[in-house]
């Protein structure tokens, strides 16, 4: 892809340790990434409940990882040996890539929508009668996946292996210089958008509402519109490549 951002300044809101690749891609396309992490990821203070649950994995179980963070924080808690008949699902491509890095390739990955709805649309999950399912995730989050799998007959439990926090950040300088510093904003989840608005305050929210915003899903786009954002781009493909393509579209078609 021949993408030239031509100096476009992009606010990158991912957690600090997950922003490097996107920032490098923006720089390679002659854009200017501005890091402003709106979320922190931390291991659970007490990992024992998740460790004990993951220790109950049996042949035929389905292990669902909802994010790359879930993969990273779950692996120290997994038993040394896993059943050969274990089925592993990833919510999207980034999660599947993280599983590959740890030597546990996903056997189920959505083909189009990289979210709970996309995973639930897979034929392999249509009949879950008497299946044991462990959803590996952070503390809290959507209930759709569990609710729908239980309707299909599965016994579902959560292994919560990390928690998300709003960082302690001062946004005064960012808000003060927004019109000179920020041409576009990227957020990768509805929760991240909520955190960003909380950190920016009322004046920052007003500025965000009129700034081009790149999101990864229609669900997050709907949430952004509900919050008053007027210029929302949804990526055509998942991951950083999709974000970069959307930023190029913003650069070439700002209105």
PDB file of N, CA, C and O in Angstrom, residues 63-104:
ATOM      1  N   UNK A  63     -11.393 -23.189  24.703  1.00  0.00           N
ATOM      2  CA  UNK A  63     -10.720 -22.082  25.377  1.00  0.00           C
ATOM      3  C   UNK A  63     -10.785 -20.875  24.446  1.00  0.00           C
ATOM      4  O   UNK A  63     -10.246 -20.912  23.339  1.00  0.00           O
ATOM      5  N   UNK A  64     -11.472 -19.816  24.875  1.00  0.00           N
ATOM      6  CA  UNK A  64     -11.653 -18.632  24.035  1.00  0.00           C
ATOM      7  C   UNK A  64     -10.826 -17.481  24.603  1.00  0.00           C
ATOM      8  O   UNK A  64     -11.009 -17.090  25.756  1.00  0.00           O
ATOM      9  N   UNK A  65      -9.937 -16.934  23.792  1.00  0.00           N
ATOM     10  CA  UNK A  65      -9.150 -15.764  24.176  1.00  0.00           C
ATOM     11  C   UNK A  65      -9.750 -14.543  23.492  1.00  0.00           C
ATOM     12  O   UNK A  65      -9.884 -14.510  22.266  1.00  0.00           O
ATOM     13  N   UNK A  66     -10.089 -13.520  24.285  1.00  0.00           N
ATOM     14  CA  UNK A  66     -10.799 -12.372  23.727  1.00  0.00           C
ATOM     15  C   UNK A  66      -9.873 -11.229  23.331  1.00  0.00           C
ATOM     16  O   UNK A  66     -10.340 -10.233  22.773  1.00  0.00           O
ATOM     17  N   UNK A  67      -8.586 -11.344  23.598  1.00  0.00           N
ATOM     18  CA  UNK A  67      -7.645 -10.283  23.233  1.00  0.00           C
ATOM     19  C   UNK A  67      -6.226 -10.818  23.325  1.00  0.00           C
ATOM     20  O   UNK A  67      -5.971 -11.858  23.950  1.00  0.00           O
ATOM     21  N   UNK A  68      -5.297 -10.077  22.714  1.00  0.00           N
ATOM     22  CA  UNK A  68      -3.886 -10.433  22.855  1.00  0.00           C
ATOM     23  C   UNK A  68      -3.445 -10.296  24.306  1.00  0.00           C
ATOM     24  O   UNK A  68      -2.595 -11.062  24.788  1.00  0.00           O
ATOM     25  N   UNK A  69      -4.003  -9.326  25.028  1.00  0.00           N
ATOM     26  CA  UNK A  69      -3.688  -9.184  26.455  1.00  0.00           C
ATOM     27  C   UNK A  69      -4.070 -10.444  27.228  1.00  0.00           C
ATOM     28  O   UNK A  69      -3.360 -10.867  28.150  1.00  0.00           O
ATOM     29  N   UNK A  70      -5.197 -11.039  26.858  1.00  0.00           N
ATOM     30  CA  UNK A  70      -5.626 -12.265  27.526  1.00  0.00           C
ATOM     31  C   UNK A  70      -4.604 -13.375  27.316  1.00  0.00           C
ATOM     32  O   UNK A  70      -4.313 -14.153  28.235  1.00  0.00           O
ATOM     33  N   UNK A  71      -4.048 -13.445  26.121  1.00  0.00           N
ATOM     34  CA  UNK A  71      -3.034 -14.463  25.830  1.00  0.00           C
ATOM     35  C   UNK A  71      -1.797 -14.246  26.702  1.00  0.00           C
ATOM     36  O   UNK A  71      -1.307 -15.165  27.372  1.00  0.00           O
ATOM     37  N   UNK A  72      -1.297 -13.025  26.707  1.00  0.00           N
ATOM     38  CA  UNK A  72      -0.061 -12.713  27.433  1.00  0.00           C
ATOM     39  C   UNK A  72      -0.201 -13.012  28.923  1.00  0.00           C
ATOM     40  O   UNK A  72       0.693 -13.604  29.545  1.00  0.00           O
ATOM     41  N   UNK A  73      -1.331 -12.632  29.500  1.00  0.00           N
ATOM     42  CA  UNK A  73      -1.487 -12.774  30.948  1.00  0.00           C
ATOM     43  C   UNK A  73      -1.975 -14.162  31.357  1.00  0.00           C
ATOM     44  O   UNK A  73      -1.829 -14.549  32.521  1.00  0.00           O
ATOM     45  N   UNK A  74      -2.522 -14.926  30.420  1.00  0.00           N
ATOM     46  CA  UNK A  74      -3.005 -16.263  30.759  1.00  0.00           C
ATOM     47  C   UNK A  74      -1.902 -17.308  30.735  1.00  0.00           C
ATOM     48  O   UNK A  74      -1.937 -18.267  31.519  1.00  0.00           O
ATOM     49  N   UNK A  75      -0.921 -17.141  29.859  1.00  0.00           N
ATOM     50  CA  UNK A  75       0.037 -18.229  29.663  1.00  0.00           C
ATOM     51  C   UNK A  75       0.825 -18.600  30.915  1.00  0.00           C
ATOM     52  O   UNK A  75       1.078 -19.789  31.150  1.00  0.00           O
ATOM     53  N   UNK A  76       1.213 -17.656  31.769  1.00  0.00           N
ATOM     54  CA  UNK A  76       1.882 -18.083  33.005  1.00  0.00           C
ATOM     55  C   UNK A  76       0.975 -18.877  33.941  1.00  0.00           C
ATOM     56  O   UNK A  76       1.471 -19.530  34.871  1.00  0.00           O
ATOM     57  N   UNK A  77      -0.333 -18.846  33.699  1.00  0.00           N
ATOM     58  CA  UNK A  77      -1.286 -19.510  34.586  1.00  0.00           C
ATOM     59  C   UNK A  77      -1.760 -20.853  34.046  1.00  0.00           C
ATOM     60  O   UNK A  77      -2.422 -21.605  34.764  1.00  0.00           O
ATOM     61  N   UNK A  78      -1.438 -21.158  32.803  1.00  0.00           N
ATOM     62  CA  UNK A  78      -1.897 -22.405  32.196  1.00  0.00           C
ATOM     63  C   UNK A  78      -1.118 -23.595  32.752  1.00  0.00           C
ATOM     64  O   UNK A  78       0.059 -23.465  33.109  1.00  0.00           O
ATOM     65  N   UNK A  79      -1.757 -24.765  32.813  1.00  0.00           N
ATOM     66  CA  UNK A  79      -1.018 -25.966  33.229  1.00  0.00           C
ATOM     67  C   UNK A  79       0.084 -26.294  32.228  1.00  0.00           C
ATOM     68  O   UNK A  79       0.032 -25.885  31.064  1.00  0.00           O
ATOM     69  N   UNK A  80       1.082 -27.037  32.680  1.00  0.00           N
ATOM     70  CA  UNK A  80       2.223 -27.360  31.821  1.00  0.00           C
ATOM     71  C   UNK A  80       1.828 -28.192  30.615  1.00  0.00           C
ATOM     72  O   UNK A  80       2.441 -28.087  29.548  1.00  0.00           O
ATOM     73  N   UNK A  81       0.813 -29.021  30.773  1.00  0.00           N
ATOM     74  CA  UNK A  81       0.353 -29.859  29.667  1.00  0.00           C
ATOM     75  C   UNK A  81      -1.131 -29.619  29.433  1.00  0.00           C
ATOM     76  O   UNK A  81      -1.922 -29.603  30.371  1.00  0.00           O
ATOM     77  N   UNK A  82      -1.485 -29.427  28.161  1.00  0.00           N
ATOM     78  CA  UNK A  82      -2.877 -29.219  27.779  1.00  0.00           C
ATOM     79  C   UNK A  82      -3.359 -30.416  26.971  1.00  0.00           C
ATOM     80  O   UNK A  82      -2.571 -31.043  26.251  1.00  0.00           O
ATOM     81  N   UNK A  83      -4.640 -30.753  27.052  1.00  0.00           N
ATOM     82  CA  UNK A  83      -5.162 -31.893  26.287  1.00  0.00           C
ATOM     83  C   UNK A  83      -4.986 -31.687  24.784  1.00  0.00           C
ATOM     84  O   UNK A  83      -5.150 -30.575  24.270  1.00  0.00           O
ATOM     85  N   UNK A  84      -4.671 -32.749  24.078  1.00  0.00           N
ATOM     86  CA  UNK A  84      -4.519 -32.654  22.630  1.00  0.00           C
ATOM     87  C   UNK A  84      -5.836 -32.286  21.961  1.00  0.00           C
ATOM     88  O   UNK A  84      -5.855 -31.649  20.905  1.00  0.00           O
ATOM     89  N   UNK A  85      -6.951 -32.677  22.577  1.00  0.00           N
ATOM     90  CA  UNK A  85      -8.270 -32.435  21.981  1.00  0.00           C
ATOM     91  C   UNK A  85      -8.817 -31.050  22.315  1.00  0.00           C
ATOM     92  O   UNK A  85      -9.965 -30.743  22.031  1.00  0.00           O
ATOM     93  N   UNK A  86      -8.006 -30.202  22.921  1.00  0.00           N
ATOM     94  CA  UNK A  86      -8.451 -28.860  23.283  1.00  0.00           C
ATOM     95  C   UNK A  86      -8.715 -28.026  22.030  1.00  0.00           C
ATOM     96  O   UNK A  86      -7.916 -28.020  21.092  1.00  0.00           O
ATOM     97  N   UNK A  87      -9.836 -27.317  22.025  1.00  0.00           N
ATOM     98  CA  UNK A  87     -10.150 -26.399  20.931  1.00  0.00           C
ATOM     99  C   UNK A  87      -9.873 -24.975  21.408  1.00  0.00           C
ATOM    100  O   UNK A  87     -10.267 -24.595  22.515  1.00  0.00           O
ATOM    101  N   UNK A  88      -9.183 -24.197  20.586  1.00  0.00           N
ATOM    102  CA  UNK A  88      -8.762 -22.848  20.976  1.00  0.00           C
ATOM    103  C   UNK A  88      -9.341 -21.844  19.983  1.00  0.00           C
ATOM    104  O   UNK A  88      -9.190 -21.997  18.767  1.00  0.00           O
ATOM    105  N   UNK A  89      -9.994 -20.812  20.511  1.00  0.00           N
ATOM    106  CA  UNK A  89     -10.586 -19.772  19.669  1.00  0.00           C
ATOM    107  C   UNK A  89      -9.962 -18.423  19.999  1.00  0.00           C
ATOM    108  O   UNK A  89      -9.640 -18.134  21.154  1.00  0.00           O
ATOM    109  N   UNK A  90      -9.798 -17.599  18.967  1.00  0.00           N
ATOM    110  CA  UNK A  90      -9.295 -16.235  19.118  1.00  0.00           C
ATOM    111  C   UNK A  90     -10.328 -15.275  18.567  1.00  0.00           C
ATOM    112  O   UNK A  90     -10.943 -15.537  17.529  1.00  0.00           O
ATOM    113  N   UNK A  91     -10.510 -14.147  19.236  1.00  0.00           N
ATOM    114  CA  UNK A  91     -11.537 -13.191  18.835  1.00  0.00           C
ATOM    115  C   UNK A  91     -11.177 -12.473  17.539  1.00  0.00           C
ATOM    116  O   UNK A  91     -12.038 -11.960  16.838  1.00  0.00           O
ATOM    117  N   UNK A  92      -9.871 -12.440  17.203  1.00  0.00           N
ATOM    118  CA  UNK A  92      -9.449 -11.739  15.994  1.00  0.00           C
ATOM    119  C   UNK A  92      -8.027 -12.088  15.612  1.00  0.00           C
ATOM    120  O   UNK A  92      -7.369 -12.936  16.236  1.00  0.00           O
ATOM    121  N   UNK A  93      -7.528 -11.420  14.579  1.00  0.00           N
ATOM    122  CA  UNK A  93      -6.221 -11.752  14.021  1.00  0.00           C
ATOM    123  C   UNK A  93      -5.077 -11.448  14.987  1.00  0.00           C
ATOM    124  O   UNK A  93      -4.109 -12.205  15.072  1.00  0.00           O
ATOM    125  N   UNK A  94      -5.157 -10.327  15.706  1.00  0.00           N
ATOM    126  CA  UNK A  94      -4.082  -9.978  16.635  1.00  0.00           C
ATOM    127  C   UNK A  94      -4.004 -11.001  17.766  1.00  0.00           C
ATOM    128  O   UNK A  94      -2.906 -11.390  18.195  1.00  0.00           O
ATOM    129  N   UNK A  95      -5.156 -11.450  18.236  1.00  0.00           N
ATOM    130  CA  UNK A  95      -5.184 -12.468  19.286  1.00  0.00           C
ATOM    131  C   UNK A  95      -4.633 -13.786  18.760  1.00  0.00           C
ATOM    132  O   UNK A  95      -3.863 -14.476  19.446  1.00  0.00           O
ATOM    133  N   UNK A  96      -5.005 -14.142  17.540  1.00  0.00           N
ATOM    134  CA  UNK A  96      -4.487 -15.371  16.931  1.00  0.00           C
ATOM    135  C   UNK A  96      -2.971 -15.295  16.762  1.00  0.00           C
ATOM    136  O   UNK A  96      -2.259 -16.285  16.992  1.00  0.00           O
ATOM    137  N   UNK A  97      -2.466 -14.129  16.379  1.00  0.00           N
ATOM    138  CA  UNK A  97      -1.017 -13.968  16.220  1.00  0.00           C
ATOM    139  C   UNK A  97      -0.305 -14.131  17.560  1.00  0.00           C
ATOM    140  O   UNK A  97       0.778 -14.737  17.633  1.00  0.00           O
ATOM    141  N   UNK A  98      -0.903 -13.606  18.630  1.00  0.00           N
ATOM    142  CA  UNK A  98      -0.308 -13.754  19.960  1.00  0.00           C
ATOM    143  C   UNK A  98      -0.277 -15.223  20.370  1.00  0.00           C
ATOM    144  O   UNK A  98       0.710 -15.703  20.949  1.00  0.00           O
ATOM    145  N   UNK A  99      -1.339 -15.957  20.074  1.00  0.00           N
ATOM    146  CA  UNK A  99      -1.363 -17.387  20.385  1.00  0.00           C
ATOM    147  C   UNK A  99      -0.281 -18.134  19.609  1.00  0.00           C
ATOM    148  O   UNK A  99       0.383 -19.028  20.147  1.00  0.00           O
ATOM    149  N   UNK A 100      -0.090 -17.775  18.353  1.00  0.00           N
ATOM    150  CA  UNK A 100       0.969 -18.399  17.553  1.00  0.00           C
ATOM    151  C   UNK A 100       2.335 -18.186  18.196  1.00  0.00           C
ATOM    152  O   UNK A 100       3.176 -19.095  18.223  1.00  0.00           O
ATOM    153  N   UNK A 101       2.559 -16.981  18.706  1.00  0.00           N
ATOM    154  CA  UNK A 101       3.846 -16.679  19.329  1.00  0.00           C
ATOM    155  C   UNK A 101       4.103 -17.563  20.546  1.00  0.00           C
ATOM    156  O   UNK A 101       5.250 -17.889  20.857  1.00  0.00           O
ATOM    157  N   UNK A 102       3.038 -17.953  21.229  1.00  0.00           N
ATOM    158  CA  UNK A 102       3.179 -18.799  22.412  1.00  0.00           C
ATOM    159  C   UNK A 102       3.068 -20.289  22.080  1.00  0.00           C
ATOM    160  O   UNK A 102       3.066 -21.129  22.977  1.00  0.00           O
ATOM    161  N   UNK A 103       2.954 -20.605  20.800  1.00  0.00           N
ATOM    162  CA  UNK A 103       2.932 -22.004  20.400  1.00  0.00           C
ATOM    163  C   UNK A 103       1.611 -22.708  20.606  1.00  0.00           C
ATOM    164  O   UNK A 103       1.567 -23.942  20.682  1.00  0.00           O
ATOM    165  N   UNK A 104       0.518 -21.956  20.680  1.00  0.00           N
ATOM    166  CA  UNK A 104      -0.811 -22.546  20.835  1.00  0.00           C
ATOM    167  C   UNK A 104      -1.721 -21.961  19.753  1.00  0.00           C
ATOM    168  O   UNK A 104      -2.505 -21.047  20.011  1.00  0.00           O
TER     169      UNK A 104
END
